[in-house]
PDB file of C-alpha atoms and ligand atoms in Angstrom:
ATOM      1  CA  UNK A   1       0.000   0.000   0.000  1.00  0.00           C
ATOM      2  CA  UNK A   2       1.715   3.007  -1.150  1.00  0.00           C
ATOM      3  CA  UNK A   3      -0.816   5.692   0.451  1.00  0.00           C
ATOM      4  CA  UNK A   4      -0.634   5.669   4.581  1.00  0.00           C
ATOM      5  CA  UNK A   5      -3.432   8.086   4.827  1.00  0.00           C
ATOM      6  CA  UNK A   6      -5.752   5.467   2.738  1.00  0.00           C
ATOM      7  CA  UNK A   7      -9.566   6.553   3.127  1.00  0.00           C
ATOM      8  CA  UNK A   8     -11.655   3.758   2.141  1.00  0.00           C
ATOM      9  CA  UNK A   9     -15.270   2.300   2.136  1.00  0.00           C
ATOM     10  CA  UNK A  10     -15.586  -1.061   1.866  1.00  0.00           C
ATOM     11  CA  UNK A  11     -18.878  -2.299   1.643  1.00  0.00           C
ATOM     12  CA  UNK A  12     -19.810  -6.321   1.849  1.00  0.00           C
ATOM     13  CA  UNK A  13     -23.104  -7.640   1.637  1.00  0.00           C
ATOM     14  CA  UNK A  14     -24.647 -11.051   0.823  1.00  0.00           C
ATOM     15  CA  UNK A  15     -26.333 -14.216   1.704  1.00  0.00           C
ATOM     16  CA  UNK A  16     -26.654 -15.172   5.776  1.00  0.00           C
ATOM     17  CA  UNK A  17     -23.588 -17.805   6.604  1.00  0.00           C
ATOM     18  CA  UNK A  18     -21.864 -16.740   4.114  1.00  0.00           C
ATOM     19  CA  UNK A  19     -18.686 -15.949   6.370  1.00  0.00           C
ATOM     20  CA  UNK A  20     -19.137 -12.049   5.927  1.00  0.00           C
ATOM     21  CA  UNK A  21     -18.353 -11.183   9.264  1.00  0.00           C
ATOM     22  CA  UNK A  22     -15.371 -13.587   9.744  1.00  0.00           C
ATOM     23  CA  UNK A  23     -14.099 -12.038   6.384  1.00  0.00           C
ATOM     24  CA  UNK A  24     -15.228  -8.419   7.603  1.00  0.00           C
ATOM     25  CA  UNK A  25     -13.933  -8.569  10.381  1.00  0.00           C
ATOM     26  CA  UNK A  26     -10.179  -9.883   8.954  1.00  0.00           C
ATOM     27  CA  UNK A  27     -10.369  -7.124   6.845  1.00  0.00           C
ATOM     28  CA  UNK A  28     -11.255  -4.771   8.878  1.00  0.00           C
ATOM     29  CA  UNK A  29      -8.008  -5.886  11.241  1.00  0.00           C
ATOM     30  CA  UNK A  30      -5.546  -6.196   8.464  1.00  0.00           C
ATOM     31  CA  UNK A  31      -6.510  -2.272   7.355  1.00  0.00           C
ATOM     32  CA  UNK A  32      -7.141  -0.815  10.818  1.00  0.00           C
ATOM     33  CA  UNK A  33     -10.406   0.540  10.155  1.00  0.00           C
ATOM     34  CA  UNK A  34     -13.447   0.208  11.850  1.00  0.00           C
ATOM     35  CA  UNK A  35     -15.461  -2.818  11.536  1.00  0.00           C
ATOM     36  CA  UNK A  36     -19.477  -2.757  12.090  1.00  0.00           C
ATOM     37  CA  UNK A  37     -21.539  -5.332  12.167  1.00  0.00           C
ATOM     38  CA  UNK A  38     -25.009  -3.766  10.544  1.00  0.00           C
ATOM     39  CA  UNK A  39     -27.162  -6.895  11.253  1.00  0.00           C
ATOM     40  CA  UNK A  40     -25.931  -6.690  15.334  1.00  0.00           C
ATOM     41  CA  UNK A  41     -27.935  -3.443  14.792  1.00  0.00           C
ATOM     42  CA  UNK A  42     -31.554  -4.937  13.790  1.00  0.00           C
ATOM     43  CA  UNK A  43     -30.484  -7.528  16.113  1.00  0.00           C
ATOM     44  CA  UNK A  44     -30.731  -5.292  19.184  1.00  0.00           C
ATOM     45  CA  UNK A  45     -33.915  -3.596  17.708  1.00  0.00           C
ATOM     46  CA  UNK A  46     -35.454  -7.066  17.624  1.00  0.00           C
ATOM     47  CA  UNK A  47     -34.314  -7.744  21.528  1.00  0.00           C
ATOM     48  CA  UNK A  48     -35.522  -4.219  22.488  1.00  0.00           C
ATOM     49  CA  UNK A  49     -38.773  -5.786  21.362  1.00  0.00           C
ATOM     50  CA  UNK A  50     -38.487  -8.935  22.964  1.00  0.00           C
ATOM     51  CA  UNK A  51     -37.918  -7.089  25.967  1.00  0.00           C
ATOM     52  CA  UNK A  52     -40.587  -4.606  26.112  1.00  0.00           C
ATOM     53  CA  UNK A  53     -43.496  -6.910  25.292  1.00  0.00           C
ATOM     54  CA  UNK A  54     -43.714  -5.756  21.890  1.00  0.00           C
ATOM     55  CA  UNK A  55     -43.841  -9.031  20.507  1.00  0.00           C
ATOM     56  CA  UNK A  56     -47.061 -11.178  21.328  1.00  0.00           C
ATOM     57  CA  UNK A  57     -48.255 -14.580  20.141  1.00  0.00           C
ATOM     58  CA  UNK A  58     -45.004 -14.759  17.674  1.00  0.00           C
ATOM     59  CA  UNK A  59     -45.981 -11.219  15.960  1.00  0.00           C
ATOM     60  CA  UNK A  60     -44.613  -7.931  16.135  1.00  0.00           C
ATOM     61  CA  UNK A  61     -46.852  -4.935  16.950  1.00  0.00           C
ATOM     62  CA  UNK A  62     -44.757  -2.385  14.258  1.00  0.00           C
ATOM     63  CA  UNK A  63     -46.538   0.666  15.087  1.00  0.00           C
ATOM     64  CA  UNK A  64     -45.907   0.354  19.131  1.00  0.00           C
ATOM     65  CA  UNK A  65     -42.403  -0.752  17.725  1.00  0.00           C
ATOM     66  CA  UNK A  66     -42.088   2.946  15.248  1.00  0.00           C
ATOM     67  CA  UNK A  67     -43.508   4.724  18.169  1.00  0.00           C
ATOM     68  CA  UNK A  68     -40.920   3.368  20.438  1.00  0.00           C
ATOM     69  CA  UNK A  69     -37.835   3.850  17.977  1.00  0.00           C
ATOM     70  CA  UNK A  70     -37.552   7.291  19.592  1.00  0.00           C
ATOM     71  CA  UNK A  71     -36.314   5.088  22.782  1.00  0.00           C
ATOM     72  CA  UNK A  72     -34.193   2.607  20.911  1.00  0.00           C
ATOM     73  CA  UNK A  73     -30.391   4.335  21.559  1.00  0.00           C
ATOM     74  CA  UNK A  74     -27.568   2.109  19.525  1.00  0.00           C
ATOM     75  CA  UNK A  75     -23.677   2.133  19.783  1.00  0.00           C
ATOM     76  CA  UNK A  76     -20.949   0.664  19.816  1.00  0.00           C
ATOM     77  CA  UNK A  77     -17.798   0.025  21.672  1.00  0.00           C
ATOM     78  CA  UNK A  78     -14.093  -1.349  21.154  1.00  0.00           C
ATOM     79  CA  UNK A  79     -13.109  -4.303  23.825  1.00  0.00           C
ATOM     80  CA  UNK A  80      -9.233  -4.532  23.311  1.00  0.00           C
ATOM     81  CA  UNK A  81      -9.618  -7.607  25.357  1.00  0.00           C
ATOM     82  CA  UNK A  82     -11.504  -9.822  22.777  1.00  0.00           C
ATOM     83  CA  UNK A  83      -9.911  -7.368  20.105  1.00  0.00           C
ATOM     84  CA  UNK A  84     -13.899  -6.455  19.093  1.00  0.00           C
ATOM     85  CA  UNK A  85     -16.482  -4.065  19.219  1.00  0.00           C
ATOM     86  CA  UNK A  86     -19.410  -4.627  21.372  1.00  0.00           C
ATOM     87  CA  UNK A  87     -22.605  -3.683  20.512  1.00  0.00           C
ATOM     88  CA  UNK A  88     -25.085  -0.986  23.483  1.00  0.00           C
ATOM     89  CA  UNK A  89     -28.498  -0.782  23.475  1.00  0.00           C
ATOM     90  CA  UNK A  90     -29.606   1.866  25.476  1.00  0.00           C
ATOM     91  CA  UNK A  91     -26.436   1.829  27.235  1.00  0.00           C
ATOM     92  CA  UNK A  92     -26.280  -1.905  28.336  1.00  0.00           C
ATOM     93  CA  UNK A  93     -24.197  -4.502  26.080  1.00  0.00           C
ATOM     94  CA  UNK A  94     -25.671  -6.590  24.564  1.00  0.00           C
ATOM     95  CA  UNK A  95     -23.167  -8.581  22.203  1.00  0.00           C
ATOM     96  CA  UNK A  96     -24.572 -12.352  23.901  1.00  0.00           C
ATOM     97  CA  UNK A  97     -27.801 -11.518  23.731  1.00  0.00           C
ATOM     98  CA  UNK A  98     -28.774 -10.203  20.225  1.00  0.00           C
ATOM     99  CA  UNK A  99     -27.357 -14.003  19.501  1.00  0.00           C
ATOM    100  CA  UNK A 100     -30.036 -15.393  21.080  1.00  0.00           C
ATOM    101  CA  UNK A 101     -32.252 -18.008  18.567  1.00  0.00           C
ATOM    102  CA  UNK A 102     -35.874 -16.060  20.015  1.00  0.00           C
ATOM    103  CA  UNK A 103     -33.725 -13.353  18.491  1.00  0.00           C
ATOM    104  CA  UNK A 104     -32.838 -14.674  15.170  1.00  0.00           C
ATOM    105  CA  UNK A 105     -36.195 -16.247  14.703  1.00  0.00           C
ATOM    106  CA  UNK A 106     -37.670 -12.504  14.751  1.00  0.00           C
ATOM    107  CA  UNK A 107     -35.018 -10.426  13.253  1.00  0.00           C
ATOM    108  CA  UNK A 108     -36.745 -11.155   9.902  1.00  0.00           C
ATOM    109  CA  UNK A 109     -39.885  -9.557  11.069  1.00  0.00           C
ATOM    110  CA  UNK A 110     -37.969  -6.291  12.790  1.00  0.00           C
ATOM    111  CA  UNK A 111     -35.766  -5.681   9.738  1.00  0.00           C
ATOM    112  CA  UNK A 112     -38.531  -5.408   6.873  1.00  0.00           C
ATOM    113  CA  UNK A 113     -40.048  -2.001   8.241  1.00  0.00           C
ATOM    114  CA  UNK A 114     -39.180   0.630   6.570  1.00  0.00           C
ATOM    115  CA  UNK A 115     -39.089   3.132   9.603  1.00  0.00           C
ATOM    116  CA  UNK A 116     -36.703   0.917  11.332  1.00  0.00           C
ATOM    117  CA  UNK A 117     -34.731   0.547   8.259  1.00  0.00           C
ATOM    118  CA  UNK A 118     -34.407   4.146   7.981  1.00  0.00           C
ATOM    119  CA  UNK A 119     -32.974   4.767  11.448  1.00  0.00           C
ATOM    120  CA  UNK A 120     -30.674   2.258  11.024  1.00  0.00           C
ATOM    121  CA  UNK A 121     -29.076   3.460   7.387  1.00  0.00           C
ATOM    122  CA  UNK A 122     -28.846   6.829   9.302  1.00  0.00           C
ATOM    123  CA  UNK A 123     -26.489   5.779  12.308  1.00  0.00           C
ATOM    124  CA  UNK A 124     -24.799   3.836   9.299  1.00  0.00           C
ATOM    125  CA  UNK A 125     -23.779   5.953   7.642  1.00  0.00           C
ATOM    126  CA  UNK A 126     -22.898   9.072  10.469  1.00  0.00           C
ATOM    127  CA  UNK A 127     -20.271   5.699  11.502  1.00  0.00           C
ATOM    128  CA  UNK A 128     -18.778   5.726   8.216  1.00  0.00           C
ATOM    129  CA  UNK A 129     -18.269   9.569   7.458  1.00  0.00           C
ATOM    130  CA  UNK A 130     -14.739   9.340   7.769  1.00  0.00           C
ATOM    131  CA  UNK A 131     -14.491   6.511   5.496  1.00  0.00           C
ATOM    132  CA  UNK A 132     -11.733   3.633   6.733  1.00  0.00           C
ATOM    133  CA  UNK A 133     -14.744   1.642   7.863  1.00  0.00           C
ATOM    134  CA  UNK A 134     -15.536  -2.160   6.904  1.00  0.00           C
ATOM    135  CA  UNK A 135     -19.115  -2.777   6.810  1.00  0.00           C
ATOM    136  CA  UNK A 136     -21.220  -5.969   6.371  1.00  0.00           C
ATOM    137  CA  UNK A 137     -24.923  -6.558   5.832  1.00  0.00           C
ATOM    138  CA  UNK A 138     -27.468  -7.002   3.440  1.00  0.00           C
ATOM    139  CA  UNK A 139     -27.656  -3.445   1.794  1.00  0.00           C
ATOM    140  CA  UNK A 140     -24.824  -1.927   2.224  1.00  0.00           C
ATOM    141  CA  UNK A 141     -23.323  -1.457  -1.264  1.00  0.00           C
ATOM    142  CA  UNK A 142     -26.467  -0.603  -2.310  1.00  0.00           C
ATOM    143  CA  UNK A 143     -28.516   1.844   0.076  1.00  0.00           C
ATOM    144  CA  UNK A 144     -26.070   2.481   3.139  1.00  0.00           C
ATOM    145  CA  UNK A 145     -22.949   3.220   1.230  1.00  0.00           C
ATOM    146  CA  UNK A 146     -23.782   3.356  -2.976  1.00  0.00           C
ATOM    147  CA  UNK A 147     -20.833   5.353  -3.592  1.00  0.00           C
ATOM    148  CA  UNK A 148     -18.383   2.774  -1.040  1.00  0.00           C
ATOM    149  CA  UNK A 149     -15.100   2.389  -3.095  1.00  0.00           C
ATOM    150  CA  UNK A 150     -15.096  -1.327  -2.777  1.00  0.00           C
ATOM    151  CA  UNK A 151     -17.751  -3.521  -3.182  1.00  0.00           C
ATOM    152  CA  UNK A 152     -17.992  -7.090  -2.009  1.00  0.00           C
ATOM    153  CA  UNK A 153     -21.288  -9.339  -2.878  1.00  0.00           C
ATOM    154  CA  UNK A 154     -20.670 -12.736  -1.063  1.00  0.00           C
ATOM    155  CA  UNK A 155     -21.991 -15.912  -1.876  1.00  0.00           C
ATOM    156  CA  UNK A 156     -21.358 -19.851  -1.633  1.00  0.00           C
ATOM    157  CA  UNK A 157     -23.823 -22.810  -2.310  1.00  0.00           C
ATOM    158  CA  UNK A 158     -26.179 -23.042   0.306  1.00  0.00           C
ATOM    159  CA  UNK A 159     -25.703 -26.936   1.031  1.00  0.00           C
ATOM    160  CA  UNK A 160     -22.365 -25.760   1.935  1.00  0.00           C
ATOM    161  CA  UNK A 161     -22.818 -22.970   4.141  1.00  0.00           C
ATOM    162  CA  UNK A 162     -25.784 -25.667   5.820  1.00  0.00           C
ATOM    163  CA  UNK A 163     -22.732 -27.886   6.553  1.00  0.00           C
ATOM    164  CA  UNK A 164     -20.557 -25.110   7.973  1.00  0.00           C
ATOM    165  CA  UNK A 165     -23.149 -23.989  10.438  1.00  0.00           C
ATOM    166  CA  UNK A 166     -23.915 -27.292  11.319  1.00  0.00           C
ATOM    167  CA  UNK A 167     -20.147 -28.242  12.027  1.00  0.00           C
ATOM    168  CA  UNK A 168     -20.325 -24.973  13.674  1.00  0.00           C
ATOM    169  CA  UNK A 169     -23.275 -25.837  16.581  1.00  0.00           C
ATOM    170  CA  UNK A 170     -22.165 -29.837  16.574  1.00  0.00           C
ATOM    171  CA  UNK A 171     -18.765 -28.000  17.981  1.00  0.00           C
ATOM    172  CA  UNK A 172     -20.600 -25.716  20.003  1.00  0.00           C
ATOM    173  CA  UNK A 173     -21.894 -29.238  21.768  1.00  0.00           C
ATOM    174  CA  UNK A 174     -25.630 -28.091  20.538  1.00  0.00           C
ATOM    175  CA  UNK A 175     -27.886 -31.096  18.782  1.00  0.00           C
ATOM    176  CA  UNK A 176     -28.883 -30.051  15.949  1.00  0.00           C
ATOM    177  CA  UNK A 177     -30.697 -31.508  12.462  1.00  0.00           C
ATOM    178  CA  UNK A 178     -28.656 -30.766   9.053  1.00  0.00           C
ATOM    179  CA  UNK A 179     -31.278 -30.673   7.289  1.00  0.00           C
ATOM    180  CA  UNK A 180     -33.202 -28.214   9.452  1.00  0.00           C
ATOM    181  CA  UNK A 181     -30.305 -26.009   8.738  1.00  0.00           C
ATOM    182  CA  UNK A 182     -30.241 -26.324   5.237  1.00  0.00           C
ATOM    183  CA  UNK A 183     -34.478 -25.374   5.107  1.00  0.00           C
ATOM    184  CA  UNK A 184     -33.603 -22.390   7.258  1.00  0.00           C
ATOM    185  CA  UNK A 185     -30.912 -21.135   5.580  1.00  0.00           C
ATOM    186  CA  UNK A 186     -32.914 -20.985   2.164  1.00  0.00           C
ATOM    187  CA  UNK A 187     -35.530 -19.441   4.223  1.00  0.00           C
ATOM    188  CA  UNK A 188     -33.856 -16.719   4.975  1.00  0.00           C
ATOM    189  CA  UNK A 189     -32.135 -16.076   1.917  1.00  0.00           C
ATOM    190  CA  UNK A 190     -35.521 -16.026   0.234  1.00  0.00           C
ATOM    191  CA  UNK A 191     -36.891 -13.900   3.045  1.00  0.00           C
ATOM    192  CA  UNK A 192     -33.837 -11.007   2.400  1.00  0.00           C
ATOM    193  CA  UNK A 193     -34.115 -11.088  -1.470  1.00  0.00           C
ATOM    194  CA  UNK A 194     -38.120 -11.121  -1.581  1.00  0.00           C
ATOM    195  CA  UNK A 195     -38.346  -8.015   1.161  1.00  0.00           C
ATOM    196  CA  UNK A 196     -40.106  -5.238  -0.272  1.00  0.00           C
ATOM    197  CA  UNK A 197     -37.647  -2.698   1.202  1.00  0.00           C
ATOM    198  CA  UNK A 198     -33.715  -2.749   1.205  1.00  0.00           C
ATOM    199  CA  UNK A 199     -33.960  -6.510  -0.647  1.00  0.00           C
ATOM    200  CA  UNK A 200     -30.510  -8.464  -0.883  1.00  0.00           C
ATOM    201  CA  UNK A 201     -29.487  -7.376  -4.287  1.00  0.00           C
ATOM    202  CA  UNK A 202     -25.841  -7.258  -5.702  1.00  0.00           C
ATOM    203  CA  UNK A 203     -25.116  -3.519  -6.656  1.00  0.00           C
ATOM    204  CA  UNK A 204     -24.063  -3.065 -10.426  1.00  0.00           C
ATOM    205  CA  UNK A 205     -20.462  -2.019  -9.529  1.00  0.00           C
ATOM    206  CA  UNK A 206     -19.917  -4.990  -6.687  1.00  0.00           C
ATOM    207  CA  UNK A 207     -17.607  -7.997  -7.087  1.00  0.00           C
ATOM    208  CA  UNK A 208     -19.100 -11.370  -6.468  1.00  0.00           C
ATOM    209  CA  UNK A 209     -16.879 -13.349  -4.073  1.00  0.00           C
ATOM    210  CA  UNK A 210     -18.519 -17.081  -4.101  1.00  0.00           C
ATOM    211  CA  UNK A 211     -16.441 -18.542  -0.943  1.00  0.00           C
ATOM    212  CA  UNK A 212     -17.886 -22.237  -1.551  1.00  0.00           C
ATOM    213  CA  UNK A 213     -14.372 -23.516  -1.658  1.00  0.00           C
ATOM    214  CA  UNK A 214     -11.940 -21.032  -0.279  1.00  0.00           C
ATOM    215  CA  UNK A 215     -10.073 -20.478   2.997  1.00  0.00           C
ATOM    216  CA  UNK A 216      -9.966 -17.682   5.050  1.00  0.00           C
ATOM    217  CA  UNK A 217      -6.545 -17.425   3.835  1.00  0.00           C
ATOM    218  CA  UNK A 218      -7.465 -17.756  -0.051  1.00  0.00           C
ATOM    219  CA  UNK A 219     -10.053 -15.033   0.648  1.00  0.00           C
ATOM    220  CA  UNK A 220      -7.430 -12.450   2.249  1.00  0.00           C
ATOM    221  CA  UNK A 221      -5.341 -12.692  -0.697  1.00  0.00           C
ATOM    222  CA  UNK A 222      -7.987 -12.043  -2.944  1.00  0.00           C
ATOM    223  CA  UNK A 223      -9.143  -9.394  -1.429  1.00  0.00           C
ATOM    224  CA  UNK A 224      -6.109  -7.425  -0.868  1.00  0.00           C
ATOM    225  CA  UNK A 225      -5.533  -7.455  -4.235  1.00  0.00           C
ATOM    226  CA  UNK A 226      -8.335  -5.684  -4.847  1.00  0.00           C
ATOM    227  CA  UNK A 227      -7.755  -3.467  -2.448  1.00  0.00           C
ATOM    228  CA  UNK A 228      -3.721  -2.652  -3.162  1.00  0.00           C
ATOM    229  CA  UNK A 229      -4.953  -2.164  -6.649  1.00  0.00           C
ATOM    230  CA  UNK A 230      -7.619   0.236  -5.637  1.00  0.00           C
ATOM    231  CA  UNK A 231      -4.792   2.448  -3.733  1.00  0.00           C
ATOM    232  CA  UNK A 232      -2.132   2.193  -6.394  1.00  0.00           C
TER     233      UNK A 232
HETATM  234  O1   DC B   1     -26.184 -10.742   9.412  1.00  0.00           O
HETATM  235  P1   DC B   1     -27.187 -11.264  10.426  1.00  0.00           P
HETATM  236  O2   DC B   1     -27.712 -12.643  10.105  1.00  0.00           O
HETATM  237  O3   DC B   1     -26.744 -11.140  11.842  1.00  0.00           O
HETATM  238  O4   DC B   1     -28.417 -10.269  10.255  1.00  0.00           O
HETATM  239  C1   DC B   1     -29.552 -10.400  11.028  1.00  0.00           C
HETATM  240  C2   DC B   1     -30.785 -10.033  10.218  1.00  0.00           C
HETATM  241  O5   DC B   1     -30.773  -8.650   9.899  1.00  0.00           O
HETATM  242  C3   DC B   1     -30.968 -10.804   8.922  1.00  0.00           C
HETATM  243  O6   DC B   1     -32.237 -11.420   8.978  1.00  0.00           O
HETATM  244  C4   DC B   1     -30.973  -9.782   7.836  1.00  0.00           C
HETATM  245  C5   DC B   1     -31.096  -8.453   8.543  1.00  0.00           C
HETATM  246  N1   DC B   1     -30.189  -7.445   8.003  1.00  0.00           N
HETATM  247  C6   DC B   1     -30.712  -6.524   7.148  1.00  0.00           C
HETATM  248  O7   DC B   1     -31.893  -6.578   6.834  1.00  0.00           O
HETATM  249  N2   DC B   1     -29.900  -5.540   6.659  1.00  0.00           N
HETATM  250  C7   DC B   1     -28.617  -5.477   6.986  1.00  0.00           C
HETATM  251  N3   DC B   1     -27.862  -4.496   6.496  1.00  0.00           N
HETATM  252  C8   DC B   1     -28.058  -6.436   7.860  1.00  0.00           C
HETATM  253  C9   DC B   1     -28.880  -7.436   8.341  1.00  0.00           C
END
């Protein structure tokens, strides 16, 4: 990198267990720049809800949940201890919790309304005004950032993104069903593209990255490539 005072955005979207935020997040280390997690943001919306009742009988009352956005305070923090930034809602972290399954069984719901959507895209992007930010999501490239100066769409077959999440939880000593897996993660990949606001969509100018059989590793090179090319 021949520029020290490099300024860029680097937008990555795509499919859920994809790997985005393990790649993200490498990036994010190797360039020093911020890394932020956009889906740990709906996440907390979705627990705020949990929390304050606004979720009955497995549905979400959306205008108590717009009327309360007012109340819904997000930020984030840097641990140097696990070398990561922690998520606040309303002042209380809540990195463990927004991982919660009630959590990512509702996210879905929380995510599609457009008010929501707009209060997130607008503590988006006041993170990123300085540029040397990493960013990962579903609409990034294409709403949060359009003008980011790299753009990353990532993708890999689902039956193999099933198998790494199931590898994942068998590890994690949690009984799980493969195939289960596999229905959800379709699920939710039709759920993101079909959403009538914000829908997972590759922007015109971003560069597929289909990790189905690549490393960590393989991925680093290939995107720092990009990247020294970018600030040559
Ligand atoms: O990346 P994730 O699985 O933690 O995201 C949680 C949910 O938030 C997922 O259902 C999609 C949604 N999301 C979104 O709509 N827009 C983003 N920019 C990021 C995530």
């Amino acid at each position: 990198m021949n520029d020290p005072q490099h300024k860029l955005t680097i937008a990555i979207d795509g499919y859920s267990s994809c790997g985005k935020s393990t790649f993200a997040i490498e990036v994010a280390k190797k360039m020093k720049y911020l890394y932020i997690d956009s889906g740990a943001m709906y996440r907390a919306v979705t627990f705020y809800c949990l929390q304050n009742n606004l979720i009955k009988n497995g549905k979400l009352n959306e205008d108590r949940l717009i009327h309360s956005l007012k109340n819904i305070h997000i930020s984030f923090q840097y641990n140097p201890k696990k070398e990561a930034n922690e998520i606040f809602l309303n002042g209380i972290n809540r990195s463990e919790e927004i991982r919660s399954v009630e959590v990512s069984n509702y996210v879905s719901q929380v995510s599609k309304i457009k008010k929501v959507r707009e209060k997130m895209v607008e503590l988006q992007r006041e993170l990123g005004k300085n540029k040397q930010i990493v960013m990962d999501g579903r609409d990034i490239g294409t709403v949060v950032f359009p003008d980011a100066d790299l753009k990353i769409f990532m993708t890999a077959d689902p039956a193999i993104r099933a198998e790494r999440r199931y590898k994942e939880l068998v590890e994690k000593g949690k009984k799980v069903d493969y195939n289960e897996i596999e229905k959800n993660i379709r699920e939710r990949d039709f759920i993101d593209e079909n959403r009538e606001f914000s829908p997972l969509r590759k922007a015109p100018d971003a560069i597929v990255l289909d990790n189905s059989h690549m490393s960590v590793k393989e991925q680093m090179k290939w995107i720092m490539d990009l990247i020294n090319q970018k600030l040559k």
